[in-house]
């Protein structure tokens, strides 16, 4: 049997498993007798006696890893899970399952494509995977490692639009009640210049990939999943490309995208994200007295995340398998499911709420936030074959997404000599060499612009590359010698001069990527900050911290520009460069 046929069968099996799991979970909740009411199910009171987690968790400084310890303080076993970043929002449910099972859990948060790559490479060091969607397991599990896969909850991918904006568009009234909005309506609003939105990269994050597949399916019309023929339809791809021109900020992480919107709601008033993360954003926005986001459910096609958890069988000991089974079972208890719904996930059949009468669930799924708990509103798109998904992602990366304009400001001070420079050159190749970058679906498209500015005490002359013609840029990166001091602020001032003209700024997703290994001279710091503010443009400055770089200096830059600092001090620097490119 061919690999494509295997993929189709495995995707179909995943879909059947998700449906069966949802039915089982709903059946347990609806037929659980006294236990159902005690957990806040369909009983009249709808309130739970669950007092909350008793254990504790610790999170790494960069937020990429979180370890949960049971309330007993003595875990029978520890398991490590490759998890989507969106699961940070269901930490209470995870902690509850850890307490119940007496199994410690380390969650390593990453993007969906990274989880797929973990599986492709054999998942060394991982006992389970927990991506946002089963399609990433289906596409990545070429070694047939994943066993006992189960859906933990569901959440649709929606547009979260500031209430004032939604009312202005005519998509909601003053009470927050929304009207039916089609993908064609959204396309028209973008084309008319009335809507811009933030969204994760379709090749790096499940929410972006799922939304993109939903755009294709809805704008094509008809029934059934998209096909190769659809991806060759110039009329369809042109419409999707026009819709994607509305993306004014890209991200490689759904959770970070939510945080960005919450941190600066006046700048970012619309995003595509999980319904559960729109709910989390609204809780924070309303607490701060800000305009909430209204959930807009495209009426002609919507993608739903099934959040599957699966055991990775690498021939671990029986104790590890038993520990996984205890933890996975604990995630299906009434109290754990209730914790999912309080966090904004759905655990009922077809996207219904199992515990709709619970007071805290009601506080999550609030009608005034445009949230619709009627499962019939979720017109779920059918999932394409794995080979079609892969081709669709390549079509997106090579031509449909808005082109990117990236200025790479890279430290070539004396301390970078040797391993430091080698790491930088490797990282730039991983992000910009067309063949190498294609392995992570971040290859430069024909409209992309990449500019390299090496710096030390002074910035060097910029080297510009258009489209896939990055050979000369990469040659200069390799040939430039490491010497001199470190002035990141002078490098940033040089980068501002290389940004697209204001008239063209809307044609690109623009970013500056700063990489440094040391504490910078500060003579130009204030001037660099003042010049950035004077630009009057929202250009993120993403920093890669390496060697002895000062996190305080880089965090100030990230805060100034609504961006993020990436830690490259341990592990493969090339992986860090690939991750950063996924944010633009």
PDB file of N, CA, C and O in Angstrom, residues 234-304:
ATOM      1  N   UNK A 234      -6.898  28.738 -10.009  1.00  0.00           N
ATOM      2  CA  UNK A 234      -6.347  30.085  -9.819  1.00  0.00           C
ATOM      3  C   UNK A 234      -7.370  31.048  -9.244  1.00  0.00           C
ATOM      4  O   UNK A 234      -7.014  31.967  -8.492  1.00  0.00           O
ATOM      5  N   UNK A 235      -8.643  30.847  -9.556  1.00  0.00           N
ATOM      6  CA  UNK A 235      -9.680  31.730  -9.014  1.00  0.00           C
ATOM      7  C   UNK A 235      -9.787  31.557  -7.498  1.00  0.00           C
ATOM      8  O   UNK A 235      -9.869  32.537  -6.744  1.00  0.00           O
ATOM      9  N   UNK A 236      -9.756  30.289  -7.056  1.00  0.00           N
ATOM     10  CA  UNK A 236      -9.843  30.004  -5.620  1.00  0.00           C
ATOM     11  C   UNK A 236      -8.597  30.514  -4.891  1.00  0.00           C
ATOM     12  O   UNK A 236      -8.706  31.194  -3.862  1.00  0.00           O
ATOM     13  N   UNK A 237      -7.429  30.178  -5.393  1.00  0.00           N
ATOM     14  CA  UNK A 237      -6.202  30.583  -4.700  1.00  0.00           C
ATOM     15  C   UNK A 237      -6.048  32.108  -4.690  1.00  0.00           C
ATOM     16  O   UNK A 237      -5.515  32.675  -3.736  1.00  0.00           O
ATOM     17  N   UNK A 238      -6.541  32.772  -5.750  1.00  0.00           N
ATOM     18  CA  UNK A 238      -6.496  34.232  -5.775  1.00  0.00           C
ATOM     19  C   UNK A 238      -7.365  34.824  -4.676  1.00  0.00           C
ATOM     20  O   UNK A 238      -6.974  35.799  -4.011  1.00  0.00           O
ATOM     21  N   UNK A 239      -8.532  34.231  -4.454  1.00  0.00           N
ATOM     22  CA  UNK A 239      -9.432  34.710  -3.401  1.00  0.00           C
ATOM     23  C   UNK A 239      -8.811  34.517  -2.025  1.00  0.00           C
ATOM     24  O   UNK A 239      -8.881  35.404  -1.165  1.00  0.00           O
ATOM     25  N   UNK A 240      -8.194  33.350  -1.816  1.00  0.00           N
ATOM     26  CA  UNK A 240      -7.565  33.087  -0.522  1.00  0.00           C
ATOM     27  C   UNK A 240      -6.376  34.013  -0.314  1.00  0.00           C
ATOM     28  O   UNK A 240      -6.165  34.541   0.789  1.00  0.00           O
ATOM     29  N   UNK A 241      -5.601  34.245  -1.355  1.00  0.00           N
ATOM     30  CA  UNK A 241      -4.471  35.168  -1.255  1.00  0.00           C
ATOM     31  C   UNK A 241      -4.946  36.570  -0.892  1.00  0.00           C
ATOM     32  O   UNK A 241      -4.329  37.251  -0.063  1.00  0.00           O
ATOM     33  N   UNK A 242      -6.062  36.998  -1.474  1.00  0.00           N
ATOM     34  CA  UNK A 242      -6.620  38.308  -1.156  1.00  0.00           C
ATOM     35  C   UNK A 242      -7.055  38.376   0.304  1.00  0.00           C
ATOM     36  O   UNK A 242      -6.830  39.375   0.992  1.00  0.00           O
ATOM     37  N   UNK A 243      -7.656  37.293   0.797  1.00  0.00           N
ATOM     38  CA  UNK A 243      -8.068  37.243   2.200  1.00  0.00           C
ATOM     39  C   UNK A 243      -6.850  37.331   3.124  1.00  0.00           C
ATOM     40  O   UNK A 243      -6.871  38.051   4.135  1.00  0.00           O
ATOM     41  N   UNK A 244      -5.774  36.637   2.767  1.00  0.00           N
ATOM     42  CA  UNK A 244      -4.579  36.629   3.599  1.00  0.00           C
ATOM     43  C   UNK A 244      -3.836  37.968   3.576  1.00  0.00           C
ATOM     44  O   UNK A 244      -2.975  38.210   4.427  1.00  0.00           O
ATOM     45  N   UNK A 245      -4.173  38.834   2.642  1.00  0.00           N
ATOM     46  CA  UNK A 245      -3.598  40.183   2.657  1.00  0.00           C
ATOM     47  C   UNK A 245      -4.085  40.967   3.870  1.00  0.00           C
ATOM     48  O   UNK A 245      -3.504  41.985   4.227  1.00  0.00           O
ATOM     49  N   UNK A 246      -5.144  40.469   4.495  1.00  0.00           N
ATOM     50  CA  UNK A 246      -5.651  41.109   5.701  1.00  0.00           C
ATOM     51  C   UNK A 246      -4.812  40.832   6.933  1.00  0.00           C
ATOM     52  O   UNK A 246      -5.016  41.460   7.980  1.00  0.00           O
ATOM     53  N   UNK A 247      -3.837  39.902   6.835  1.00  0.00           N
ATOM     54  CA  UNK A 247      -2.990  39.572   7.982  1.00  0.00           C
ATOM     55  C   UNK A 247      -1.995  40.710   8.208  1.00  0.00           C
ATOM     56  O   UNK A 247      -1.159  40.995   7.351  1.00  0.00           O
ATOM     57  N   UNK A 248      -2.091  41.371   9.362  1.00  0.00           N
ATOM     58  CA  UNK A 248      -1.182  42.477   9.645  1.00  0.00           C
ATOM     59  C   UNK A 248      -0.109  42.116  10.665  1.00  0.00           C
ATOM     60  O   UNK A 248       0.779  42.915  10.948  1.00  0.00           O
ATOM     61  N   UNK A 249      -0.201  40.921  11.230  1.00  0.00           N
ATOM     62  CA  UNK A 249       0.834  40.446  12.160  1.00  0.00           C
ATOM     63  C   UNK A 249       0.776  38.928  12.191  1.00  0.00           C
ATOM     64  O   UNK A 249      -0.299  38.344  12.363  1.00  0.00           O
ATOM     65  N   UNK A 250       1.915  38.286  12.017  1.00  0.00           N
ATOM     66  CA  UNK A 250       1.987  36.833  12.010  1.00  0.00           C
ATOM     67  C   UNK A 250       2.650  36.340  13.291  1.00  0.00           C
ATOM     68  O   UNK A 250       3.360  37.084  13.972  1.00  0.00           O
ATOM     69  N   UNK A 251       2.417  35.079  13.616  1.00  0.00           N
ATOM     70  CA  UNK A 251       2.988  34.493  14.824  1.00  0.00           C
ATOM     71  C   UNK A 251       3.204  33.006  14.589  1.00  0.00           C
ATOM     72  O   UNK A 251       2.521  32.383  13.775  1.00  0.00           O
ATOM     73  N   UNK A 252       4.139  32.451  15.329  1.00  0.00           N
ATOM     74  CA  UNK A 252       4.353  31.009  15.273  1.00  0.00           C
ATOM     75  C   UNK A 252       3.677  30.271  16.402  1.00  0.00           C
ATOM     76  O   UNK A 252       3.759  29.049  16.491  1.00  0.00           O
ATOM     77  N   UNK A 253       2.961  31.010  17.273  1.00  0.00           N
ATOM     78  CA  UNK A 253       2.342  30.420  18.458  1.00  0.00           C
ATOM     79  C   UNK A 253       0.977  31.038  18.718  1.00  0.00           C
ATOM     80  O   UNK A 253       0.854  32.266  18.791  1.00  0.00           O
ATOM     81  N   UNK A 254      -0.027  30.198  18.890  1.00  0.00           N
ATOM     82  CA  UNK A 254      -1.388  30.670  19.169  1.00  0.00           C
ATOM     83  C   UNK A 254      -1.464  31.363  20.519  1.00  0.00           C
ATOM     84  O   UNK A 254      -2.139  32.385  20.672  1.00  0.00           O
ATOM     85  N   UNK A 255      -0.784  30.809  21.510  1.00  0.00           N
ATOM     86  CA  UNK A 255      -0.839  31.366  22.848  1.00  0.00           C
ATOM     87  C   UNK A 255      -0.142  32.727  22.893  1.00  0.00           C
ATOM     88  O   UNK A 255      -0.636  33.671  23.513  1.00  0.00           O
ATOM     89  N   UNK A 256       1.010  32.835  22.224  1.00  0.00           N
ATOM     90  CA  UNK A 256       1.700  34.120  22.200  1.00  0.00           C
ATOM     91  C   UNK A 256       0.878  35.159  21.434  1.00  0.00           C
ATOM     92  O   UNK A 256       0.856  36.334  21.807  1.00  0.00           O
ATOM     93  N   UNK A 257       0.198  34.748  20.379  1.00  0.00           N
ATOM     94  CA  UNK A 257      -0.664  35.664  19.625  1.00  0.00           C
ATOM     95  C   UNK A 257      -1.731  36.255  20.535  1.00  0.00           C
ATOM     96  O   UNK A 257      -1.993  37.462  20.520  1.00  0.00           O
ATOM     97  N   UNK A 258      -2.345  35.409  21.351  1.00  0.00           N
ATOM     98  CA  UNK A 258      -3.341  35.887  22.310  1.00  0.00           C
ATOM     99  C   UNK A 258      -2.735  36.887  23.284  1.00  0.00           C
ATOM    100  O   UNK A 258      -3.316  37.944  23.552  1.00  0.00           O
ATOM    101  N   UNK A 259      -1.563  36.580  23.804  1.00  0.00           N
ATOM    102  CA  UNK A 259      -0.893  37.483  24.743  1.00  0.00           C
ATOM    103  C   UNK A 259      -0.579  38.825  24.091  1.00  0.00           C
ATOM    104  O   UNK A 259      -0.691  39.880  24.731  1.00  0.00           O
ATOM    105  N   UNK A 260      -0.180  38.805  22.833  1.00  0.00           N
ATOM    106  CA  UNK A 260       0.144  40.032  22.111  1.00  0.00           C
ATOM    107  C   UNK A 260      -1.088  40.932  21.984  1.00  0.00           C
ATOM    108  O   UNK A 260      -1.015  42.145  22.202  1.00  0.00           O
ATOM    109  N   UNK A 261      -2.228  40.332  21.648  1.00  0.00           N
ATOM    110  CA  UNK A 261      -3.462  41.095  21.498  1.00  0.00           C
ATOM    111  C   UNK A 261      -3.893  41.690  22.837  1.00  0.00           C
ATOM    112  O   UNK A 261      -4.299  42.854  22.921  1.00  0.00           O
ATOM    113  N   UNK A 262      -3.798  40.895  23.895  1.00  0.00           N
ATOM    114  CA  UNK A 262      -4.194  41.374  25.221  1.00  0.00           C
ATOM    115  C   UNK A 262      -3.288  42.515  25.684  1.00  0.00           C
ATOM    116  O   UNK A 262      -3.752  43.484  26.294  1.00  0.00           O
ATOM    117  N   UNK A 263      -2.001  42.425  25.365  1.00  0.00           N
ATOM    118  CA  UNK A 263      -1.049  43.440  25.814  1.00  0.00           C
ATOM    119  C   UNK A 263      -1.240  44.777  25.117  1.00  0.00           C
ATOM    120  O   UNK A 263      -0.915  45.828  25.675  1.00  0.00           O
ATOM    121  N   UNK A 264      -1.797  44.763  23.911  1.00  0.00           N
ATOM    122  CA  UNK A 264      -1.941  46.008  23.149  1.00  0.00           C
ATOM    123  C   UNK A 264      -3.239  45.991  22.349  1.00  0.00           C
ATOM    124  O   UNK A 264      -3.224  45.960  21.109  1.00  0.00           O
ATOM    125  N   UNK A 265      -4.400  46.013  23.021  1.00  0.00           N
ATOM    126  CA  UNK A 265      -5.680  45.887  22.308  1.00  0.00           C
ATOM    127  C   UNK A 265      -5.995  47.076  21.405  1.00  0.00           C
ATOM    128  O   UNK A 265      -6.763  46.928  20.444  1.00  0.00           O
ATOM    129  N   UNK A 266      -5.433  48.244  21.704  1.00  0.00           N
ATOM    130  CA  UNK A 266      -5.687  49.393  20.843  1.00  0.00           C
ATOM    131  C   UNK A 266      -5.044  49.195  19.468  1.00  0.00           C
ATOM    132  O   UNK A 266      -5.559  49.675  18.461  1.00  0.00           O
ATOM    133  N   UNK A 267      -3.925  48.470  19.442  1.00  0.00           N
ATOM    134  CA  UNK A 267      -3.234  48.217  18.174  1.00  0.00           C
ATOM    135  C   UNK A 267      -3.788  46.983  17.468  1.00  0.00           C
ATOM    136  O   UNK A 267      -3.957  46.961  16.259  1.00  0.00           O
ATOM    137  N   UNK A 268      -4.085  45.941  18.221  1.00  0.00           N
ATOM    138  CA  UNK A 268      -4.529  44.686  17.621  1.00  0.00           C
ATOM    139  C   UNK A 268      -5.988  44.435  18.010  1.00  0.00           C
ATOM    140  O   UNK A 268      -6.278  44.032  19.137  1.00  0.00           O
ATOM    141  N   UNK A 269      -6.913  44.674  17.087  1.00  0.00           N
ATOM    142  CA  UNK A 269      -8.334  44.553  17.421  1.00  0.00           C
ATOM    143  C   UNK A 269      -9.004  43.338  16.816  1.00  0.00           C
ATOM    144  O   UNK A 269     -10.200  43.125  17.012  1.00  0.00           O
ATOM    145  N   UNK A 270      -8.242  42.506  16.102  1.00  0.00           N
ATOM    146  CA  UNK A 270      -8.844  41.316  15.489  1.00  0.00           C
ATOM    147  C   UNK A 270      -7.788  40.219  15.366  1.00  0.00           C
ATOM    148  O   UNK A 270      -6.638  40.494  15.022  1.00  0.00           O
ATOM    149  N   UNK A 271      -8.188  38.990  15.664  1.00  0.00           N
ATOM    150  CA  UNK A 271      -7.270  37.872  15.476  1.00  0.00           C
ATOM    151  C   UNK A 271      -8.044  36.612  15.102  1.00  0.00           C
ATOM    152  O   UNK A 271      -9.236  36.483  15.384  1.00  0.00           O
ATOM    153  N   UNK A 272      -7.348  35.694  14.455  1.00  0.00           N
ATOM    154  CA  UNK A 272      -7.862  34.351  14.204  1.00  0.00           C
ATOM    155  C   UNK A 272      -7.194  33.439  15.219  1.00  0.00           C
ATOM    156  O   UNK A 272      -5.962  33.376  15.279  1.00  0.00           O
ATOM    157  N   UNK A 273      -8.011  32.740  16.016  1.00  0.00           N
ATOM    158  CA  UNK A 273      -7.424  31.911  17.066  1.00  0.00           C
ATOM    159  C   UNK A 273      -8.472  30.934  17.571  1.00  0.00           C
ATOM    160  O   UNK A 273      -9.629  30.952  17.138  1.00  0.00           O
ATOM    161  N   UNK A 274      -8.061  30.085  18.501  1.00  0.00           N
ATOM    162  CA  UNK A 274      -8.999  29.152  19.107  1.00  0.00           C
ATOM    163  C   UNK A 274     -10.061  29.915  19.906  1.00  0.00           C
ATOM    164  O   UNK A 274      -9.759  30.923  20.552  1.00  0.00           O
ATOM    165  N   UNK A 275     -11.274  29.419  19.869  1.00  0.00           N
ATOM    166  CA  UNK A 275     -12.332  29.990  20.696  1.00  0.00           C
ATOM    167  C   UNK A 275     -11.896  30.040  22.159  1.00  0.00           C
ATOM    168  O   UNK A 275     -12.152  31.031  22.866  1.00  0.00           O
ATOM    169  N   UNK A 276     -11.224  29.005  22.618  1.00  0.00           N
ATOM    170  CA  UNK A 276     -10.801  28.956  24.022  1.00  0.00           C
ATOM    171  C   UNK A 276      -9.813  30.075  24.349  1.00  0.00           C
ATOM    172  O   UNK A 276      -9.828  30.618  25.453  1.00  0.00           O
ATOM    173  N   UNK A 277      -8.958  30.455  23.395  1.00  0.00           N
ATOM    174  CA  UNK A 277      -8.011  31.531  23.645  1.00  0.00           C
ATOM    175  C   UNK A 277      -8.671  32.900  23.498  1.00  0.00           C
ATOM    176  O   UNK A 277      -8.242  33.867  24.137  1.00  0.00           O
ATOM    177  N   UNK A 278      -9.704  32.995  22.680  1.00  0.00           N
ATOM    178  CA  UNK A 278     -10.495  34.228  22.643  1.00  0.00           C
ATOM    179  C   UNK A 278     -11.162  34.436  24.005  1.00  0.00           C
ATOM    180  O   UNK A 278     -11.209  35.548  24.540  1.00  0.00           O
ATOM    181  N   UNK A 279     -11.657  33.348  24.593  1.00  0.00           N
ATOM    182  CA  UNK A 279     -12.262  33.422  25.923  1.00  0.00           C
ATOM    183  C   UNK A 279     -11.238  33.873  26.953  1.00  0.00           C
ATOM    184  O   UNK A 279     -11.513  34.756  27.784  1.00  0.00           O
ATOM    185  N   UNK A 280     -10.037  33.279  26.917  1.00  0.00           N
ATOM    186  CA  UNK A 280      -8.998  33.679  27.865  1.00  0.00           C
ATOM    187  C   UNK A 280      -8.615  35.144  27.670  1.00  0.00           C
ATOM    188  O   UNK A 280      -8.400  35.885  28.648  1.00  0.00           O
ATOM    189  N   UNK A 281      -8.547  35.580  26.422  1.00  0.00           N
ATOM    190  CA  UNK A 281      -8.238  36.985  26.148  1.00  0.00           C
ATOM    191  C   UNK A 281      -9.320  37.892  26.706  1.00  0.00           C
ATOM    192  O   UNK A 281      -9.024  38.932  27.320  1.00  0.00           O
ATOM    193  N   UNK A 282     -10.588  37.501  26.531  1.00  0.00           N
ATOM    194  CA  UNK A 282     -11.691  38.341  26.999  1.00  0.00           C
ATOM    195  C   UNK A 282     -11.717  38.460  28.520  1.00  0.00           C
ATOM    196  O   UNK A 282     -12.078  39.511  29.067  1.00  0.00           O
ATOM    197  N   UNK A 283     -11.348  37.407  29.202  1.00  0.00           N
ATOM    198  CA  UNK A 283     -11.292  37.482  30.660  1.00  0.00           C
ATOM    199  C   UNK A 283     -10.280  38.532  31.100  1.00  0.00           C
ATOM    200  O   UNK A 283     -10.527  39.303  32.033  1.00  0.00           O
ATOM    201  N   UNK A 284      -9.148  38.563  30.418  1.00  0.00           N
ATOM    202  CA  UNK A 284      -8.113  39.532  30.773  1.00  0.00           C
ATOM    203  C   UNK A 284      -8.472  40.944  30.305  1.00  0.00           C
ATOM    204  O   UNK A 284      -8.234  41.922  31.014  1.00  0.00           O
ATOM    205  N   UNK A 285      -9.059  41.056  29.118  1.00  0.00           N
ATOM    206  CA  UNK A 285      -9.411  42.370  28.591  1.00  0.00           C
ATOM    207  C   UNK A 285     -10.493  43.045  29.427  1.00  0.00           C
ATOM    208  O   UNK A 285     -10.395  44.233  29.752  1.00  0.00           O
ATOM    209  N   UNK A 286     -11.541  42.291  29.780  1.00  0.00           N
ATOM    210  CA  UNK A 286     -12.627  42.890  30.551  1.00  0.00           C
ATOM    211  C   UNK A 286     -12.168  43.240  31.964  1.00  0.00           C
ATOM    212  O   UNK A 286     -12.610  44.245  32.534  1.00  0.00           O
ATOM    213  N   UNK A 287     -11.282  42.430  32.520  1.00  0.00           N
ATOM    214  CA  UNK A 287     -10.739  42.747  33.843  1.00  0.00           C
ATOM    215  C   UNK A 287      -9.971  44.065  33.810  1.00  0.00           C
ATOM    216  O   UNK A 287      -9.959  44.824  34.789  1.00  0.00           O
ATOM    217  N   UNK A 288      -9.356  44.338  32.668  1.00  0.00           N
ATOM    218  CA  UNK A 288      -8.588  45.579  32.509  1.00  0.00           C
ATOM    219  C   UNK A 288      -9.463  46.729  32.008  1.00  0.00           C
ATOM    220  O   UNK A 288      -8.945  47.820  31.746  1.00  0.00           O
ATOM    221  N   UNK A 289     -10.768  46.487  31.878  1.00  0.00           N
ATOM    222  CA  UNK A 289     -11.679  47.531  31.416  1.00  0.00           C
ATOM    223  C   UNK A 289     -11.587  47.801  29.922  1.00  0.00           C
ATOM    224  O   UNK A 289     -11.955  48.883  29.458  1.00  0.00           O
ATOM    225  N   UNK A 290     -11.117  46.820  29.154  1.00  0.00           N
ATOM    226  CA  UNK A 290     -10.946  46.986  27.713  1.00  0.00           C
ATOM    227  C   UNK A 290     -12.094  46.341  26.934  1.00  0.00           C
ATOM    228  O   UNK A 290     -12.848  45.535  27.467  1.00  0.00           O
ATOM    229  N   UNK A 291     -12.199  46.720  25.688  1.00  0.00           N
ATOM    230  CA  UNK A 291     -13.206  46.179  24.777  1.00  0.00           C
ATOM    231  C   UNK A 291     -12.967  44.682  24.586  1.00  0.00           C
ATOM    232  O   UNK A 291     -11.862  44.276  24.213  1.00  0.00           O
ATOM    233  N   UNK A 292     -13.975  43.829  24.829  1.00  0.00           N
ATOM    234  CA  UNK A 292     -13.765  42.394  24.603  1.00  0.00           C
ATOM    235  C   UNK A 292     -13.773  42.059  23.121  1.00  0.00           C
ATOM    236  O   UNK A 292     -14.238  42.841  22.288  1.00  0.00           O
ATOM    237  N   UNK A 293     -13.244  40.891  22.795  1.00  0.00           N
ATOM    238  CA  UNK A 293     -13.325  40.365  21.441  1.00  0.00           C
ATOM    239  C   UNK A 293     -14.619  39.572  21.307  1.00  0.00           C
ATOM    240  O   UNK A 293     -14.975  38.800  22.201  1.00  0.00           O
ATOM    241  N   UNK A 294     -15.328  39.747  20.207  1.00  0.00           N
ATOM    242  CA  UNK A 294     -16.512  38.936  19.934  1.00  0.00           C
ATOM    243  C   UNK A 294     -16.115  37.768  19.040  1.00  0.00           C
ATOM    244  O   UNK A 294     -15.379  37.947  18.060  1.00  0.00           O
ATOM    245  N   UNK A 295     -16.585  36.587  19.376  1.00  0.00           N
ATOM    246  CA  UNK A 295     -16.289  35.401  18.576  1.00  0.00           C
ATOM    247  C   UNK A 295     -17.187  35.386  17.337  1.00  0.00           C
ATOM    248  O   UNK A 295     -18.411  35.423  17.438  1.00  0.00           O
ATOM    249  N   UNK A 296     -16.548  35.351  16.175  1.00  0.00           N
ATOM    250  CA  UNK A 296     -17.261  35.275  14.900  1.00  0.00           C
ATOM    251  C   UNK A 296     -16.997  33.890  14.312  1.00  0.00           C
ATOM    252  O   UNK A 296     -15.851  33.527  14.041  1.00  0.00           O
ATOM    253  N   UNK A 297     -18.060  33.123  14.113  1.00  0.00           N
ATOM    254  CA  UNK A 297     -17.962  31.761  13.596  1.00  0.00           C
ATOM    255  C   UNK A 297     -18.314  31.782  12.105  1.00  0.00           C
ATOM    256  O   UNK A 297     -19.490  31.953  11.754  1.00  0.00           O
ATOM    257  N   UNK A 298     -17.347  31.635  11.197  1.00  0.00           N
ATOM    258  CA  UNK A 298     -17.683  31.633   9.770  1.00  0.00           C
ATOM    259  C   UNK A 298     -18.788  30.625   9.470  1.00  0.00           C
ATOM    260  O   UNK A 298     -18.678  29.438   9.809  1.00  0.00           O
ATOM    261  N   UNK A 299     -19.845  31.104   8.848  1.00  0.00           N
ATOM    262  CA  UNK A 299     -21.053  30.281   8.694  1.00  0.00           C
ATOM    263  C   UNK A 299     -20.941  29.237   7.594  1.00  0.00           C
ATOM    264  O   UNK A 299     -21.768  28.319   7.527  1.00  0.00           O
ATOM    265  N   UNK A 300     -19.924  29.358   6.736  1.00  0.00           N
ATOM    266  CA  UNK A 300     -19.820  28.436   5.607  1.00  0.00           C
ATOM    267  C   UNK A 300     -18.649  27.470   5.723  1.00  0.00           C
ATOM    268  O   UNK A 300     -18.330  26.758   4.787  1.00  0.00           O
ATOM    269  N   UNK A 301     -18.005  27.424   6.864  1.00  0.00           N
ATOM    270  CA  UNK A 301     -16.927  26.466   7.040  1.00  0.00           C
ATOM    271  C   UNK A 301     -16.015  26.855   8.178  1.00  0.00           C
ATOM    272  O   UNK A 301     -15.478  27.963   8.192  1.00  0.00           O
ATOM    273  N   UNK A 302     -15.871  25.974   9.135  1.00  0.00           N
ATOM    274  CA  UNK A 302     -15.075  26.273  10.322  1.00  0.00           C
ATOM    275  C   UNK A 302     -14.239  25.046  10.693  1.00  0.00           C
ATOM    276  O   UNK A 302     -14.682  23.900  10.525  1.00  0.00           O
ATOM    277  N   UNK A 303     -13.027  25.274  11.139  1.00  0.00           N
ATOM    278  CA  UNK A 303     -12.160  24.173  11.555  1.00  0.00           C
ATOM    279  C   UNK A 303     -12.270  23.998  13.063  1.00  0.00           C
ATOM    280  O   UNK A 303     -12.398  24.973  13.798  1.00  0.00           O
ATOM    281  N   UNK A 304     -12.223  22.760  13.505  1.00  0.00           N
ATOM    282  CA  UNK A 304     -12.342  22.445  14.925  1.00  0.00           C
ATOM    283  C   UNK A 304     -11.130  21.633  15.367  1.00  0.00           C
ATOM    284  O   UNK A 304     -10.784  20.619  14.749  1.00  0.00           O
TER     285      UNK A 304
END
